[in-house]
Amino acid sequence: MTKKAILAGIAMIPALSAYSHDEADSLKHQHLRELTVTARHPGTTRMGGAVNGVKIGKEELFKAACCNLGESFVTNPSVDVSYSDATTGAKQIKLLGLSGTYVQMLTENMPNFRGAAAPYALGYVPGPWMKSIMVSKGSSSVRNGYESITGQINVEYLKPEDEQSVNVNLYGNTKSRIEANADGNIHLNNQLSTGLLVHYEDDKGHHDDNGDGFLDQPNVRQYHLQNRWLLNSGDYIFHGGVGLMKEKREGGQVGHHGSPFTINMETDRFEGYMKHAYVLDHDHGTNIALLASASMHEVGAQYGKKSYYVNEKNVYAQLIFETTFGKMHNLATGLSLNHDYLGQALQPGALTVPTEKETTPGIYAQYTLNLNNRVTAMAGIRADHSSLYGTFITPRIHLKYALNDVLSLRLSAGKGYRTVHALAENHYLLASGRTLTLNPLNQEEAWNYGASAAFYIPLLGKTLKLNAEYYYTHFSEQAVVDYDSNPSEIRIANLKGRSFSHTFQVDASYPVLEGLTLTAAYRLNDVRATYGGQLLEKPLNSRYKGLLTASYKTPLGLWQFDATLQLNGGGRLPAPYTLGDGKPSWDERFGAYEQLSAQITRWFRRFSVYIGGENLTNFRQKNPIIGADNPWGKTFEPTMIWGPIHGRMAYAGVRIRLTD
């Protein structure tokens, strides 16, 4: 039902109550038909504060299978997800044209999935567990630390205090992957609630569709469990939980006699968190809060004859004080502490891998001014002291000016820092036949500047939503993964020269017909860094991206049809080397390619059934593994990935609500 109809229904209430007694009496024996008023919430909404960002809700996530966080950005024009190599299944996100290490990952506003967890973190968050995802661009807030350079991705899980329910999600696809998810919560009394989240997946396909003798994707088996609690006694609120995950990956050669090149990886992860908040003044939102989390992430990996082990322990804590004074002013201050420990071992021992330890206490203040929702300014600064790099200052500012109901403008500028855990974050590079070289690395340091304009244009009785934005990121210190300087080596070294990215994006959304919404977007990336003394395009990075999505839901909401078409632009490949037959290992550039995905959902009272397909255009990167016939040689290279490595895939699933 349209917004006008809803408002009209609300407006009728006082008119009906004003009926005279005679008119009311005349209705005593009349039977009135039941009227149900419904409203459809948009799946993606723009965040209203000074920071430029969007909130992706369940409605948007249901438009695709969304088995995990990495598969939740199919319909999002800003975030790209791609494979890092063709043997381990490692994926990375890209935001503002830069890799996911420059995006701060948060779960419920607490830093998470750092260091050793980064290469496979996108598979560690089951899709059915997510309540929403918030993607903010630029340097973001200083409250969550100093690591955000291109933006933040914050995942909100299903909460114990949500409406009581028990839900099951079952999924399977034509690549022999099956999943089972369950979540449930119970309100033990008016103050205490608890929830349980369970996930199981088994990817046991052994598919080699291109016939190169290697699995197109590894066989993955994962178990994931989380228990969450909430205590709300009015002035005091406690939120906490524990989680564990166990995963096993198996990849490499199949059907090979003798000594096959195999990849085996076992991961164990344990984590816990707690949040304590005490409200001092409800009228002014004055409160004090203590947030803390701890995790252990242990990985044992075998890449052919190379073995790598890492045990990462992290402890994080933050003490926050926040208050609102007047109607326009908000102040948040806090203390934070982050401690990282990485114990590592690599065999054979040609590469020295030291134990990494860093303790970083910090202090910050952030002030927000809101002038009648027309002008919003958020300025923050923090100071941190690293046990490795000393004291550093992180300033950030965001401005929003709503000229009227049609146009809003945003400006931002801020700095970010990041400690590099070179091998832990890139250990999938060990699958390459090249020699991996790690130089002593500095702390990464970058400035990010952004400008955006959001338009809400009345058009033919509906609203056209139009957004245009530009971001510039400049590195003064950076750890560069260099494929170009030496054809027999992959080197991770400090930047010597310039490194920057320019990103321009425009996107529009319009409800063409009742129930049918179209979204179109185009993004242009210019990402460059200095490799071997030359300023070059960043390799394996698409120059541009186009996206078109269509979503239609029938008037009664029983059927939903969704389709997404992506056009990914070409880009540069690293300098090729000469193979044994005298031919170059690969071309100097890769071309543009398109991908189509679609899904049909049928909604019932207690459950929904969905079927769909991914990469329906069936485009695949030819020969994603260079030198597959000799994996023990120096020219074996599985990390030169710029496109899809497996073709067309169909899937089906069911979402069941077991309680009213």
XYZ file of C-alpha atoms in Angstrom:
660
model
C 0.000 0.000 0.000
C 1.294 3.464 -0.837
C 2.396 6.028 1.723
C -0.552 8.250 0.719
C -3.011 5.481 1.540
C -1.400 4.884 4.915
C -1.534 8.583 5.795
C -5.133 8.762 4.605
C -6.067 5.870 6.869
C -4.425 7.546 9.856
C -6.145 10.832 9.051
C -9.572 9.126 9.118
C -9.232 8.119 12.787
C -10.215 11.489 14.356
C -12.972 11.919 11.773
C -14.546 8.582 12.706
C -14.398 9.407 16.413
C -16.282 12.637 15.718
C -19.390 10.829 14.487
C -22.635 11.788 16.293
C -24.408 9.250 18.482
C -27.077 8.742 15.846
C -24.494 8.003 13.172
C -22.652 5.618 15.499
C -25.887 3.830 16.379
C -26.656 3.329 12.710
C -23.395 1.357 12.383
C -24.043 -0.992 15.298
C -25.386 -3.793 13.141
C -23.100 -3.279 10.146
C -20.269 -5.782 9.441
C -17.108 -3.986 8.428
C -14.489 -5.794 6.337
C -11.064 -6.218 7.905
C -8.453 -3.831 6.503
C -4.746 -4.637 6.687
C -2.340 -1.747 6.222
C 1.186 -2.715 5.203
C 4.326 -0.765 4.376
C 7.339 -1.981 2.452
C 10.691 -0.942 3.748
C 13.484 -0.305 1.269
C 16.242 -2.900 1.507
C 18.969 -0.254 1.426
C 18.671 3.119 3.143
C 21.096 6.005 3.254
C 22.469 6.835 6.696
C 21.214 10.168 7.967
C 24.248 11.530 9.808
C 27.313 13.396 8.625
C 29.095 10.224 7.484
C 28.307 9.033 3.953
C 27.040 5.478 4.105
C 24.187 3.030 3.627
C 22.416 0.451 5.760
C 21.682 -2.887 4.081
C 18.743 -4.589 5.761
C 17.190 -8.045 5.626
C 14.971 -7.016 2.710
C 18.067 -6.414 0.572
C 19.915 -9.484 1.830
C 16.955 -11.691 0.873
C 17.359 -10.647 -2.785
C 20.199 -13.180 -3.112
C 21.249 -16.355 -1.330
C 23.710 -14.424 0.902
C 25.259 -17.521 2.409
C 27.902 -15.403 4.112
C 29.146 -11.824 4.369
C 31.205 -12.162 1.195
C 28.091 -13.004 -0.827
C 25.997 -10.161 0.591
C 27.181 -7.386 -1.723
C 25.878 -8.756 -5.039
C 23.373 -5.895 -5.395
C 25.613 -3.229 -3.827
C 27.279 -0.779 -6.247
C 30.010 0.316 -3.825
C 31.559 -2.914 -2.550
C 33.295 -5.479 -4.762
C 34.121 -9.039 -3.685
C 36.619 -11.135 -5.637
C 38.849 -14.180 -5.259
C 42.458 -13.552 -4.225
C 43.713 -16.830 -5.702
C 42.404 -19.872 -7.546
C 43.408 -22.605 -5.088
C 42.437 -21.617 -1.538
C 39.144 -19.772 -2.018
C 40.470 -16.656 -0.256
C 38.289 -13.625 -1.045
C 38.745 -9.934 -0.502
C 36.469 -6.940 -0.613
C 37.347 -3.691 -2.346
C 35.992 -0.308 -1.337
C 36.946 2.923 -3.097
C 39.124 0.840 -5.398
C 41.382 -0.445 -2.613
C 41.658 -3.855 -0.974
C 39.727 -4.844 2.107
C 42.670 -4.437 4.475
C 41.941 -0.696 4.348
C 38.314 -1.244 5.358
C 37.810 -1.575 9.094
C 35.693 -4.644 9.841
C 33.347 -4.276 12.821
C 30.800 -6.549 14.441
C 28.292 -4.462 16.365
C 30.730 -1.519 16.453
C 33.671 -3.505 17.812
C 36.781 -4.195 15.653
C 36.951 -7.818 14.514
C 38.457 -10.215 11.940
C 41.878 -8.581 11.786
C 45.303 -9.995 10.977
C 45.278 -13.764 10.455
C 41.480 -13.820 10.069
C 41.502 -11.284 7.214
C 42.076 -13.586 4.167
C 38.968 -15.688 4.849
C 36.960 -13.356 7.106
C 34.173 -12.884 4.548
C 33.264 -16.552 5.018
C 33.210 -16.361 8.811
C 29.904 -14.447 9.085
C 26.920 -16.643 8.060
C 24.353 -14.703 6.060
C 21.254 -15.834 8.034
C 22.885 -14.536 11.231
C 23.005 -10.959 9.972
C 20.344 -8.435 10.850
C 21.920 -5.608 8.856
C 25.181 -4.356 7.359
C 26.273 -0.723 7.548
C 28.797 0.432 4.949
C 30.351 3.846 5.572
C 32.801 5.471 3.181
C 35.826 7.571 3.987
C 37.702 7.822 7.244
C 34.539 7.345 9.381
C 34.443 7.881 13.157
C 37.424 7.972 15.537
C 35.364 6.099 18.143
C 36.156 2.721 16.608
C 39.885 3.272 16.282
C 42.452 4.583 13.826
C 42.433 1.781 11.234
C 39.640 2.932 8.926
C 41.150 4.413 5.743
C 38.587 3.815 2.987
C 35.617 3.042 5.234
C 33.981 0.716 7.720
C 31.732 -2.326 7.362
C 29.730 -2.987 10.513
C 27.704 -6.193 10.852
C 24.750 -6.331 13.232
C 23.817 -9.862 14.291
C 20.378 -11.106 15.292
C 19.856 -10.041 18.894
C 18.484 -11.781 21.992
C 16.050 -8.904 22.556
C 14.446 -9.295 19.102
C 10.958 -10.745 18.859
C 10.998 -14.343 20.100
C 11.362 -16.767 17.229
C 13.051 -19.927 15.960
C 14.223 -19.895 12.338
C 15.864 -22.417 10.024
C 17.584 -21.771 6.699
C 18.564 -24.625 4.346
C 20.563 -24.126 1.138
C 22.131 -26.200 -1.651
C 23.700 -25.502 -5.038
C 24.859 -27.315 -8.149
C 28.490 -27.084 -7.016
C 27.678 -29.630 -4.254
C 27.561 -27.083 -1.454
C 25.017 -27.542 1.313
C 24.269 -25.324 4.309
C 22.074 -25.466 7.383
C 21.480 -22.522 9.692
C 19.321 -22.101 12.764
C 18.722 -19.238 15.141
C 16.438 -18.793 18.092
C 15.974 -16.550 21.089
C 13.922 -16.574 24.264
C 12.921 -13.857 26.724
C 13.464 -15.462 30.116
C 11.765 -12.512 31.831
C 11.225 -8.801 31.271
C 14.923 -8.098 31.719
C 16.854 -11.170 30.557
C 17.040 -12.644 27.042
C 19.305 -15.124 25.315
C 19.844 -16.279 21.741
C 21.598 -19.141 19.986
C 23.021 -19.073 16.431
C 24.144 -22.266 14.654
C 25.764 -22.728 11.230
C 27.005 -25.749 9.250
C 28.305 -25.865 5.700
C 29.899 -28.549 3.559
C 31.344 -27.805 0.141
C 32.482 -31.180 -1.175
C 32.183 -30.764 -4.926
C 35.571 -31.804 -6.327
C 34.714 -29.726 -9.409
C 37.325 -29.139 -12.120
C 35.222 -27.660 -14.897
C 38.164 -26.180 -16.848
C 40.118 -29.448 -16.808
C 43.404 -28.016 -15.530
C 43.758 -30.753 -12.890
C 43.015 -28.393 -9.960
C 39.813 -27.945 -8.003
C 37.982 -24.801 -9.128
C 37.243 -24.076 -5.473
C 38.387 -25.864 -2.329
C 36.245 -28.264 -0.359
C 35.213 -26.427 2.811
C 33.578 -27.775 5.931
C 32.674 -25.275 8.644
C 30.949 -25.406 12.044
C 29.963 -22.182 13.747
C 28.165 -21.573 17.051
C 27.375 -18.414 19.006
C 25.466 -17.810 22.241
C 24.347 -14.262 23.135
C 22.809 -12.668 26.241
C 21.085 -9.394 27.143
C 20.247 -7.989 30.578
C 18.325 -4.715 30.624
C 17.367 -3.440 34.060
C 16.573 0.103 32.977
C 19.624 2.138 33.895
C 22.058 -0.772 33.484
C 22.390 -2.777 30.266
C 24.617 -5.809 29.686
C 25.177 -7.449 26.314
C 27.612 -10.339 25.896
C 28.311 -13.605 24.195
C 30.753 -16.289 23.167
C 31.381 -17.935 19.824
C 33.449 -20.669 18.271
C 34.215 -21.729 14.726
C 36.027 -24.680 13.179
C 36.830 -24.853 9.482
C 38.726 -27.241 7.211
C 39.747 -26.434 3.608
C 41.098 -28.935 1.093
C 42.187 -27.981 -2.398
C 44.819 -28.547 -5.040
C 45.307 -31.219 -7.676
C 42.753 -33.957 -8.272
C 43.096 -37.233 -10.132
C 46.884 -36.951 -10.042
C 49.135 -39.958 -9.520
C 52.409 -39.654 -7.641
C 52.899 -36.531 -5.517
C 49.931 -34.210 -6.059
C 50.119 -30.540 -5.115
C 47.620 -30.280 -2.269
C 46.403 -27.456 -0.075
C 45.081 -28.206 3.393
C 44.064 -25.664 5.993
C 42.520 -26.040 9.430
C 41.223 -23.048 11.371
C 39.982 -22.784 14.943
C 38.539 -19.548 16.243
C 37.219 -18.663 19.702
C 35.850 -15.255 20.654
C 33.922 -13.535 23.372
C 32.644 -10.023 23.994
C 30.789 -7.990 26.575
C 29.229 -4.536 26.727
C 28.282 -2.782 29.936
C 26.345 0.485 29.798
C 24.985 2.620 32.611
C 22.581 5.469 31.839
C 23.288 8.470 34.059
C 20.687 10.819 32.582
C 17.930 9.570 30.284
C 16.859 13.057 29.188
C 20.306 14.010 27.922
C 21.429 10.558 26.831
C 24.311 10.726 29.283
C 25.873 7.311 29.733
C 29.084 5.529 30.451
C 29.954 2.224 28.791
C 32.664 -0.406 28.857
C 33.201 -2.583 25.778
C 35.625 -5.507 25.679
C 36.383 -8.435 23.393
C 38.945 -11.216 23.116
C 39.668 -13.713 20.373
C 42.055 -16.498 19.448
C 42.506 -17.386 15.789
C 44.663 -20.429 14.993
C 45.515 -21.550 11.448
C 47.578 -24.508 10.259
C 48.086 -24.443 6.481
C 49.897 -26.659 3.986
C 50.671 -25.281 0.485
C 52.380 -28.094 -1.384
C 55.682 -28.540 0.455
C 55.307 -25.291 2.428
C 53.652 -25.262 5.845
C 52.519 -22.189 7.756
C 51.179 -21.870 11.289
C 49.843 -18.789 13.041
C 48.189 -18.329 16.428
C 46.801 -14.834 16.839
C 45.452 -13.532 20.125
C 43.695 -10.188 20.372
C 42.320 -8.235 23.324
C 40.350 -5.019 22.843
C 38.695 -2.695 25.368
C 37.067 0.719 25.251
C 35.647 2.994 27.981
C 33.151 5.548 26.633
C 31.437 8.592 28.073
C 28.734 10.279 25.989
C 26.314 13.126 26.620
C 24.024 15.509 24.767
C 23.793 19.110 25.935
C 21.296 21.554 24.561
C 19.409 20.327 21.523
C 22.304 20.593 19.141
C 25.462 19.314 20.817
C 26.777 15.808 21.439
C 30.118 14.887 22.953
C 31.711 11.436 23.118
C 35.070 10.785 24.744
C 36.840 7.573 25.537
C 39.872 5.472 26.268
C 40.824 2.390 24.268
C 43.339 -0.438 24.400
C 44.264 -2.945 21.696
C 46.759 -5.790 22.063
C 47.840 -8.138 19.254
C 50.028 -11.215 19.539
C 50.909 -13.369 16.521
C 53.033 -16.482 16.970
C 54.075 -17.777 13.544
C 56.142 -20.576 11.988
C 57.005 -21.311 8.351
C 58.674 -24.390 6.863
C 60.965 -24.636 5.034
C 62.635 -21.800 6.909
C 64.048 -19.737 4.042
C 61.803 -16.835 5.138
C 62.248 -15.474 8.647
C 58.887 -15.049 10.381
C 59.168 -13.236 13.715
C 56.668 -13.281 16.564
C 54.648 -10.059 16.351
C 53.465 -8.166 19.425
C 51.885 -4.728 19.680
C 50.062 -2.928 22.478
C 48.285 0.333 21.649
C 46.459 2.451 24.254
C 44.540 5.473 22.972
C 42.326 8.407 23.875
C 39.778 10.239 21.734
C 37.106 12.941 21.684
C 34.357 13.468 19.143
C 31.953 16.419 18.939
C 28.765 16.483 16.839
C 26.744 19.608 16.030
C 23.220 19.268 14.636
C 21.402 22.431 13.513
C 17.796 21.334 12.971
C 18.956 18.437 10.758
C 20.017 20.999 8.141
C 23.667 21.259 9.095
C 25.467 18.372 10.775
C 29.159 18.513 11.653
C 31.153 15.730 13.280
C 34.764 16.379 14.263
C 36.969 13.900 16.075
C 40.567 13.457 17.086
C 42.400 10.638 18.784
C 45.924 9.999 20.039
C 47.372 6.495 20.250
C 50.719 5.146 21.406
C 51.976 1.969 19.730
C 54.639 -0.126 21.429
C 56.195 -0.480 17.950
C 55.647 2.882 16.252
C 55.300 5.423 19.048
C 52.625 8.145 19.315
C 50.462 9.189 16.365
C 47.472 11.530 15.957
C 44.327 10.766 13.938
C 42.091 13.750 13.017
C 38.804 13.346 11.134
C 35.928 15.643 10.149
C 32.590 15.100 8.374
C 30.118 17.795 7.262
C 26.567 17.490 5.941
C 24.442 20.330 4.601
C 20.821 19.638 3.648
C 19.929 22.575 1.427
C 16.306 21.419 1.260
C 14.299 18.214 1.028
C 15.768 17.543 -2.420
C 19.539 17.992 -2.038
C 22.075 17.064 0.666
C 25.824 17.667 0.406
C 28.597 15.940 2.366
C 32.324 16.626 2.759
C 34.869 14.584 4.690
C 38.576 14.460 5.433
C 40.526 12.203 7.736
C 43.623 10.221 8.417
C 44.085 6.516 9.055
C 46.881 4.217 10.198
C 47.335 0.470 9.999
C 49.825 -2.062 11.336
C 50.707 -4.624 8.683
C 50.858 -8.339 9.501
C 52.314 -9.179 6.112
C 52.385 -12.976 6.109
C 49.311 -13.533 8.280
C 47.214 -11.318 5.993
C 48.643 -12.725 2.746
C 49.616 -16.317 3.465
C 47.602 -17.514 0.433
C 50.575 -16.145 -1.588
C 52.522 -19.192 -0.381
C 50.625 -21.209 -3.002
C 52.655 -19.434 -5.692
C 55.830 -20.983 -7.101
C 57.537 -17.614 -6.861
C 59.761 -16.722 -3.945
C 57.900 -14.656 -1.344
C 60.044 -11.843 0.090
C 59.036 -9.764 3.112
C 60.903 -6.544 3.816
C 60.759 -4.810 7.221
C 57.566 -2.770 7.064
C 56.512 0.602 8.400
C 53.087 1.452 9.775
C 50.761 2.361 6.907
C 49.521 5.958 6.835
C 47.001 7.600 4.516
C 44.695 10.606 4.095
C 41.200 10.236 2.647
C 39.067 13.073 1.254
C 35.502 12.780 0.021
C 32.575 14.774 -1.389
C 29.082 13.540 -2.185
C 25.663 14.830 -3.179
C 22.360 13.011 -2.565
C 19.245 14.052 -4.500
C 15.628 13.096 -3.738
C 13.785 14.305 -6.838
C 9.964 14.137 -7.114
C 9.188 12.588 -10.489
C 5.769 11.424 -11.754
C 4.400 11.002 -8.255
C 7.411 9.006 -7.049
C 10.921 9.813 -5.828
C 14.063 9.418 -7.886
C 17.026 8.831 -5.569
C 20.280 10.005 -7.125
C 23.724 9.945 -5.542
C 27.079 11.202 -6.828
C 30.377 10.971 -4.940
C 34.121 11.354 -5.325
C 36.889 10.076 -3.019
C 40.643 10.559 -3.088
C 43.008 8.453 -0.965
C 46.699 9.318 -0.695
C 49.295 7.093 1.031
C 52.434 8.457 2.602
C 53.350 4.984 3.921
C 52.102 1.707 2.449
C 52.996 -1.976 2.273
C 53.031 -2.735 -1.459
C 52.542 -6.248 -2.866
C 54.926 -6.089 -5.832
C 54.493 -8.634 -8.660
C 56.269 -6.460 -11.252
C 59.860 -5.837 -10.179
C 61.105 -9.431 -10.363
C 59.364 -12.173 -12.403
C 60.571 -14.884 -10.002
C 59.531 -13.063 -6.823
C 56.518 -11.629 -4.994
C 57.761 -8.884 -2.713
C 55.924 -7.107 0.103
C 57.879 -3.934 0.773
C 57.489 -0.315 1.866
C 56.244 2.169 -0.697
C 58.994 4.074 -2.492
C 57.211 6.752 -4.464
C 53.548 7.672 -4.835
C 50.381 5.686 -4.178
C 46.831 6.994 -4.528
C 43.307 6.228 -5.688
C 40.594 8.332 -7.293
C 37.055 6.942 -7.207
C 33.984 8.507 -8.796
C 30.536 6.900 -8.506
C 27.012 7.810 -9.521
C 23.960 5.676 -8.733
C 20.207 6.098 -9.063
C 17.144 4.226 -7.825
C 13.536 4.667 -8.982
C 10.241 2.774 -8.387
C 9.209 2.486 -12.040
C 5.947 0.676 -11.298
C 4.102 -0.378 -8.166
C 6.348 -3.057 -6.663
C 9.106 -2.680 -9.281
C 12.309 -0.788 -8.426
C 15.293 -0.271 -10.717
C 18.776 0.693 -9.548
C 21.629 1.683 -11.849
C 25.201 2.602 -10.919
C 28.539 3.383 -12.537
C 31.912 3.639 -10.809
C 35.286 4.695 -12.206
C 38.529 3.763 -10.392
C 41.990 5.183 -10.952
C 44.278 3.335 -8.528
C 48.040 3.672 -8.904
C 51.169 2.842 -6.938
C 54.915 2.809 -7.502
C 56.377 -0.594 -8.452
C 60.101 -0.860 -9.114
C 60.407 2.903 -9.519
C 57.461 3.191 -11.939
C 54.047 4.671 -11.173
C 51.646 2.032 -12.549
C 48.002 1.053 -12.323
C 47.353 -1.314 -9.474
C 47.249 -4.784 -11.058
C 44.201 -7.095 -11.068
C 41.922 -4.106 -10.462
C 38.924 -3.363 -12.711
C 39.036 0.121 -14.133
C 35.280 0.608 -13.903
C 32.070 -1.119 -12.848
C 28.498 -0.817 -14.059
C 25.523 -2.299 -12.216
C 21.822 -2.642 -12.970
C 19.376 -4.297 -10.570
C 15.659 -4.915 -10.860
C 13.434 -6.018 -7.991
C 9.720 -6.755 -8.294
C 7.320 -7.877 -5.578
C 3.708 -8.710 -6.391
C 0.936 -6.594 -4.773
C 0.125 -9.244 -2.152
C 3.799 -9.855 -1.459
C 3.627 -13.559 -2.348
C 6.210 -13.538 -5.150
C 9.478 -11.645 -5.501
C 11.742 -11.471 -8.566
C 15.276 -10.074 -8.420
C 17.993 -9.751 -11.054
C 21.405 -8.081 -11.079
C 23.662 -7.407 -14.059
C 27.271 -6.372 -13.467
C 29.752 -5.092 -16.033
C 33.334 -5.185 -14.766
C 35.890 -3.151 -16.675
C 39.306 -4.363 -17.775
C 42.591 -3.579 -16.083
C 46.324 -4.155 -15.917
C 48.056 -7.454 -15.253
C 51.518 -7.561 -13.648
C 54.516 -7.714 -15.946
C 54.502 -11.218 -17.513
C 57.465 -13.547 -17.497
C 58.595 -15.961 -20.210
C 57.492 -19.582 -20.003
C 59.588 -22.565 -21.075
C 58.113 -22.503 -24.592
C 59.154 -18.876 -25.048
C 55.611 -17.470 -24.717
C 54.604 -14.809 -22.166
C 52.903 -16.135 -19.046
C 49.865 -13.889 -19.608
C 48.662 -10.827 -21.487
C 49.488 -7.314 -20.330
C 45.815 -6.464 -19.709
C 42.512 -8.253 -19.118
C 39.252 -7.277 -20.754
C 35.803 -6.342 -19.522
C 33.313 -9.040 -18.586
C 29.708 -9.257 -17.458
C 27.899 -11.331 -14.838
C 24.180 -11.919 -14.345
C 22.467 -13.267 -11.245
C 18.757 -13.792 -10.598
C 16.465 -15.157 -7.903
C 12.773 -15.979 -7.489
C 11.239 -16.110 -4.006
C 7.814 -17.434 -3.023
C 6.589 -16.224 0.355
C 4.247 -18.216 2.593
C 2.943 -17.512 6.079
C 5.668 -19.393 7.978
C 8.315 -19.955 5.338
C 9.702 -18.878 1.981
C 11.284 -20.842 -0.863
C 13.873 -19.361 -3.203
C 15.661 -20.541 -6.337
C 18.283 -18.662 -8.275
C 21.458 -18.641 -10.254
C 24.823 -16.881 -10.205
C 27.123 -16.040 -13.115
C 24.335 -16.974 -15.526
C 26.401 -15.448 -18.358
C 28.850 -18.320 -17.647
C 31.927 -16.129 -18.004
C 35.100 -17.681 -16.587
C 38.679 -16.534 -16.529
C 40.600 -18.791 -18.889
C 43.575 -20.558 -17.322
C 43.280 -18.994 -13.848
C 46.230 -21.136 -12.744
C 49.425 -20.456 -14.667
C 51.686 -23.507 -14.998
C 49.069 -25.949 -13.703
C 50.933 -28.792 -15.444
C 53.995 -28.192 -13.211
C 52.875 -26.960 -9.774
C 56.317 -27.603 -8.276
C 57.992 -25.195 -10.689
C 58.948 -21.552 -10.254
C 56.419 -20.480 -12.899
C 53.409 -21.943 -11.050
C 51.086 -18.982 -10.319
C 47.519 -19.357 -8.965
C 47.184 -15.796 -7.577
C 46.750 -13.961 -10.899
C 42.967 -13.730 -10.495
C 40.895 -10.895 -11.971
C 37.583 -12.613 -12.808
C 35.274 -15.531 -11.941
C 37.000 -18.911 -11.729
C 33.891 -21.069 -11.987
C 30.948 -20.791 -14.316
C 27.183 -20.908 -14.122
C 25.739 -22.085 -10.812
C 22.140 -22.724 -9.695
C 20.891 -22.885 -6.109
C 17.770 -23.393 -4.047
C 16.850 -22.866 -0.429
C 14.110 -22.515 2.137
C 13.702 -20.136 5.081
C 11.398 -21.470 7.807
C 9.942 -19.660 10.810
C 8.982 -22.310 13.363
C 7.184 -19.930 15.739
C 4.580 -17.199 15.335
